[in-house]
PDB file of C-alpha atoms in Angstrom:
ATOM      1  CA  UNK A 268     135.526  94.415  66.699  1.00  0.00           C
ATOM      2  CA  UNK A 269     139.138  93.925  67.549  1.00  0.00           C
ATOM      3  CA  UNK A 270     140.508  90.717  69.108  1.00  0.00           C
ATOM      4  CA  UNK A 271     141.505  92.671  72.233  1.00  0.00           C
ATOM      5  CA  UNK A 272     137.937  93.891  72.677  1.00  0.00           C
ATOM      6  CA  UNK A 273     136.572  90.357  72.236  1.00  0.00           C
ATOM      7  CA  UNK A 274     139.101  89.015  74.747  1.00  0.00           C
ATOM      8  CA  UNK A 275     138.048  91.664  77.288  1.00  0.00           C
ATOM      9  CA  UNK A 276     134.361  90.873  76.672  1.00  0.00           C
ATOM     10  CA  UNK A 277     134.962  87.141  77.288  1.00  0.00           C
ATOM     11  CA  UNK A 278     136.809  87.879  80.539  1.00  0.00           C
ATOM     12  CA  UNK A 279     134.028  90.228  81.709  1.00  0.00           C
ATOM     13  CA  UNK A 280     131.418  87.617  80.777  1.00  0.00           C
ATOM     14  CA  UNK A 281     133.278  84.989  82.824  1.00  0.00           C
ATOM     15  CA  UNK A 282     133.386  87.334  85.835  1.00  0.00           C
ATOM     16  CA  UNK A 283     129.680  88.096  85.465  1.00  0.00           C
ATOM     17  CA  UNK A 284     128.913  84.377  85.229  1.00  0.00           C
ATOM     18  CA  UNK A 285     130.812  83.824  88.480  1.00  0.00           C
ATOM     19  CA  UNK A 286     128.825  86.539  90.246  1.00  0.00           C
ATOM     20  CA  UNK A 287     125.524  85.135  89.000  1.00  0.00           C
ATOM     21  CA  UNK A 288     126.524  81.614  90.032  1.00  0.00           C
ATOM     22  CA  UNK A 289     127.353  82.800  93.572  1.00  0.00           C
ATOM     23  CA  UNK A 290     124.053  84.688  93.707  1.00  0.00           C
ATOM     24  CA  UNK A 291     122.101  81.632  92.520  1.00  0.00           C
ATOM     25  CA  UNK A 292     123.772  79.322  95.046  1.00  0.00           C
ATOM     26  CA  UNK A 293     123.112  81.878  97.793  1.00  0.00           C
ATOM     27  CA  UNK A 294     119.419  81.973  96.879  1.00  0.00           C
ATOM     28  CA  UNK A 295     119.179  78.186  96.981  1.00  0.00           C
ATOM     29  CA  UNK A 296     120.853  78.112 100.401  1.00  0.00           C
ATOM     30  CA  UNK A 297     118.559  80.859 101.702  1.00  0.00           C
ATOM     31  CA  UNK A 298     115.441  79.065 100.413  1.00  0.00           C
ATOM     32  CA  UNK A 299     116.229  75.451 101.295  1.00  0.00           C
ATOM     33  CA  UNK A 300     118.939  75.349 103.994  1.00  0.00           C
ATOM     34  CA  UNK A 301     118.341  78.369 106.251  1.00  0.00           C
ATOM     35  CA  UNK A 302     114.702  77.501 107.120  1.00  0.00           C
ATOM     36  CA  UNK A 303     115.948  74.197 108.666  1.00  0.00           C
ATOM     37  CA  UNK A 304     118.400  75.880 111.057  1.00  0.00           C
ATOM     38  CA  UNK A 305     116.593  75.928 114.456  1.00  0.00           C
ATOM     39  CA  UNK A 306     117.013  79.597 115.455  1.00  0.00           C
ATOM     40  CA  UNK A 307     116.168  80.814 111.936  1.00  0.00           C
ATOM     41  CA  UNK A 308     113.162  78.468 111.849  1.00  0.00           C
ATOM     42  CA  UNK A 309     111.919  79.908 115.180  1.00  0.00           C
ATOM     43  CA  UNK A 310     112.354  83.435 113.832  1.00  0.00           C
ATOM     44  CA  UNK A 311     110.462  82.627 110.633  1.00  0.00           C
ATOM     45  CA  UNK A 312     107.633  81.051 112.643  1.00  0.00           C
ATOM     46  CA  UNK A 313     107.369  84.194 114.791  1.00  0.00           C
ATOM     47  CA  UNK A 314     106.681  86.379 111.736  1.00  0.00           C
ATOM     48  CA  UNK A 315     103.035  87.138 110.929  1.00  0.00           C
ATOM     49  CA  UNK A 316     101.465  85.324 108.000  1.00  0.00           C
ATOM     50  CA  UNK A 317     101.782  87.089 104.681  1.00  0.00           C
ATOM     51  CA  UNK A 318      98.371  87.901 103.271  1.00  0.00           C
ATOM     52  CA  UNK A 319      98.280  88.514  99.552  1.00  0.00           C
ATOM     53  CA  UNK A 320      95.428  90.974  99.025  1.00  0.00           C
ATOM     54  CA  UNK A 321      95.048  90.114  95.358  1.00  0.00           C
ATOM     55  CA  UNK A 322      94.175  86.502  96.136  1.00  0.00           C
ATOM     56  CA  UNK A 323      91.469  87.481  98.613  1.00  0.00           C
ATOM     57  CA  UNK A 324      89.878  89.930  96.198  1.00  0.00           C
ATOM     58  CA  UNK A 325      89.980  92.777  98.712  1.00  0.00           C
ATOM     59  CA  UNK A 326      90.773  96.321  97.717  1.00  0.00           C
ATOM     60  CA  UNK A 327      94.301  97.546  98.191  1.00  0.00           C
ATOM     61  CA  UNK A 328      93.165 100.695 100.008  1.00  0.00           C
ATOM     62  CA  UNK A 329      90.196 101.040 102.355  1.00  0.00           C
ATOM     63  CA  UNK A 330      87.394 103.370 101.356  1.00  0.00           C
ATOM     64  CA  UNK A 331      87.898 106.858 102.765  1.00  0.00           C
ATOM     65  CA  UNK A 332      85.243 108.603 104.814  1.00  0.00           C
ATOM     66  CA  UNK A 333      86.538 112.125 103.985  1.00  0.00           C
ATOM     67  CA  UNK A 334      85.730 113.221 107.553  1.00  0.00           C
ATOM     68  CA  UNK A 335      87.641 115.559 109.828  1.00  0.00           C
ATOM     69  CA  UNK A 336      89.102 113.601 112.700  1.00  0.00           C
ATOM     70  CA  UNK A 337      88.912 110.286 110.831  1.00  0.00           C
ATOM     71  CA  UNK A 338      90.983 110.562 107.675  1.00  0.00           C
ATOM     72  CA  UNK A 339      91.260 114.342 107.288  1.00  0.00           C
ATOM     73  CA  UNK A 340      93.098 116.890 109.428  1.00  0.00           C
ATOM     74  CA  UNK A 341      92.155 120.536 109.841  1.00  0.00           C
ATOM     75  CA  UNK A 342      95.408 121.480 108.076  1.00  0.00           C
ATOM     76  CA  UNK A 343      94.472 119.451 104.969  1.00  0.00           C
ATOM     77  CA  UNK A 344      93.617 121.401 101.837  1.00  0.00           C
ATOM     78  CA  UNK A 345      89.932 122.050 101.253  1.00  0.00           C
ATOM     79  CA  UNK A 346      90.508 123.223  97.681  1.00  0.00           C
ATOM     80  CA  UNK A 347      93.084 121.450  95.523  1.00  0.00           C
ATOM     81  CA  UNK A 348      95.761 123.648  94.053  1.00  0.00           C
ATOM     82  CA  UNK A 349      95.990 124.564  90.387  1.00  0.00           C
ATOM     83  CA  UNK A 350      99.290 125.210  88.651  1.00  0.00           C
ATOM     84  CA  UNK A 351     100.150 126.599  85.248  1.00  0.00           C
ATOM     85  CA  UNK A 352     101.370 123.094  84.378  1.00  0.00           C
ATOM     86  CA  UNK A 353      97.926 121.679  85.207  1.00  0.00           C
ATOM     87  CA  UNK A 354      96.207 124.171  82.916  1.00  0.00           C
ATOM     88  CA  UNK A 355      98.746 123.791  80.106  1.00  0.00           C
ATOM     89  CA  UNK A 356      98.452 120.004  80.192  1.00  0.00           C
ATOM     90  CA  UNK A 357      94.649 120.128  80.229  1.00  0.00           C
ATOM     91  CA  UNK A 358      94.577 122.512  77.243  1.00  0.00           C
ATOM     92  CA  UNK A 359      97.158 120.401  75.401  1.00  0.00           C
ATOM     93  CA  UNK A 360      95.190 117.181  75.902  1.00  0.00           C
ATOM     94  CA  UNK A 361      91.592 118.394  75.636  1.00  0.00           C
ATOM     95  CA  UNK A 362      91.470 121.222  73.094  1.00  0.00           C
ATOM     96  CA  UNK A 363      91.467 120.685  69.325  1.00  0.00           C
ATOM     97  CA  UNK A 364      92.282 124.312  68.653  1.00  0.00           C
ATOM     98  CA  UNK A 365      94.315 126.179  71.219  1.00  0.00           C
ATOM     99  CA  UNK A 366      92.856 129.672  71.501  1.00  0.00           C
ATOM    100  CA  UNK A 367      92.183 132.180  74.283  1.00  0.00           C
ATOM    101  CA  UNK A 368      88.603 130.932  74.471  1.00  0.00           C
ATOM    102  CA  UNK A 369      89.761 127.314  74.706  1.00  0.00           C
ATOM    103  CA  UNK A 370      92.094 128.168  77.596  1.00  0.00           C
ATOM    104  CA  UNK A 371      89.289 130.038  79.407  1.00  0.00           C
ATOM    105  CA  UNK A 372      86.877 127.150  78.824  1.00  0.00           C
ATOM    106  CA  UNK A 373      89.366 124.572  80.113  1.00  0.00           C
ATOM    107  CA  UNK A 374      90.137 126.693  83.169  1.00  0.00           C
ATOM    108  CA  UNK A 375      86.426 127.035  83.955  1.00  0.00           C
ATOM    109  CA  UNK A 376      85.950 123.257  83.665  1.00  0.00           C
ATOM    110  CA  UNK A 377      88.862 122.615  86.023  1.00  0.00           C
ATOM    111  CA  UNK A 378      87.543 125.179  88.507  1.00  0.00           C
ATOM    112  CA  UNK A 379      84.038 123.703  88.357  1.00  0.00           C
ATOM    113  CA  UNK A 380      85.405 120.234  89.056  1.00  0.00           C
ATOM    114  CA  UNK A 381      87.485 121.535  91.973  1.00  0.00           C
ATOM    115  CA  UNK A 382      84.472 123.462  93.272  1.00  0.00           C
ATOM    116  CA  UNK A 383      82.392 120.257  93.271  1.00  0.00           C
ATOM    117  CA  UNK A 384      85.101 118.506  95.298  1.00  0.00           C
ATOM    118  CA  UNK A 385      85.261 121.468  97.688  1.00  0.00           C
ATOM    119  CA  UNK A 386      81.487 121.515  98.181  1.00  0.00           C
ATOM    120  CA  UNK A 387      81.449 117.770  98.876  1.00  0.00           C
ATOM    121  CA  UNK A 388      84.138 118.146 101.536  1.00  0.00           C
ATOM    122  CA  UNK A 389      82.390 121.185 103.002  1.00  0.00           C
ATOM    123  CA  UNK A 390      78.988 119.501 103.291  1.00  0.00           C
ATOM    124  CA  UNK A 391      80.496 116.226 104.488  1.00  0.00           C
ATOM    125  CA  UNK A 392      82.287 118.048 107.317  1.00  0.00           C
ATOM    126  CA  UNK A 393      79.944 120.962 108.081  1.00  0.00           C
ATOM    127  CA  UNK A 394      79.190 119.889 111.667  1.00  0.00           C
ATOM    128  CA  UNK A 395      82.870 119.388 112.493  1.00  0.00           C
ATOM    129  CA  UNK A 396      83.768 122.762 110.926  1.00  0.00           C
ATOM    130  CA  UNK A 397      81.094 124.554 112.972  1.00  0.00           C
ATOM    131  CA  UNK A 398      82.155 122.721 116.135  1.00  0.00           C
ATOM    132  CA  UNK A 399      85.823 123.630 115.628  1.00  0.00           C
ATOM    133  CA  UNK A 400      84.966 127.256 114.829  1.00  0.00           C
ATOM    134  CA  UNK A 401      82.961 127.571 118.078  1.00  0.00           C
ATOM    135  CA  UNK A 402      85.833 126.361 120.254  1.00  0.00           C
ATOM    136  CA  UNK A 403      87.196 129.092 122.517  1.00  0.00           C
ATOM    137  CA  UNK A 404      84.209 131.384 122.148  1.00  0.00           C
ATOM    138  CA  UNK A 405      82.174 132.523 125.059  1.00  0.00           C
ATOM    139  CA  UNK A 406      78.651 131.120 125.280  1.00  0.00           C
TER     140      UNK A 406
END
């Protein structure tokens, strides 16, 4: 390292230290001074309480019902898509020997899994599907 490079590094370090010092002082002011200013205190009191879900032990996402009209729309996919990337990754990760038979086997396993998901959604929403299909028909 040359002396010029070291000199430049020291100057840059001093500038960075100044920025960090300003940032640290700003944080202290925001944490300890701002909450005691009346209009900021009123604003902070008007905010809803922060509830940390981890402390309460509740789940981060509510359980889904998988029902049309509740958490599914009629335009939602009934059968998940399958890309070449999906198949290639599954073969790469799950097959000891990569052969034509291994690719066919992996594809059939993926399709069977997707078919199970499809059948669950179908049975879970059969009444709503029939009701929607009957709309607009003459009695």
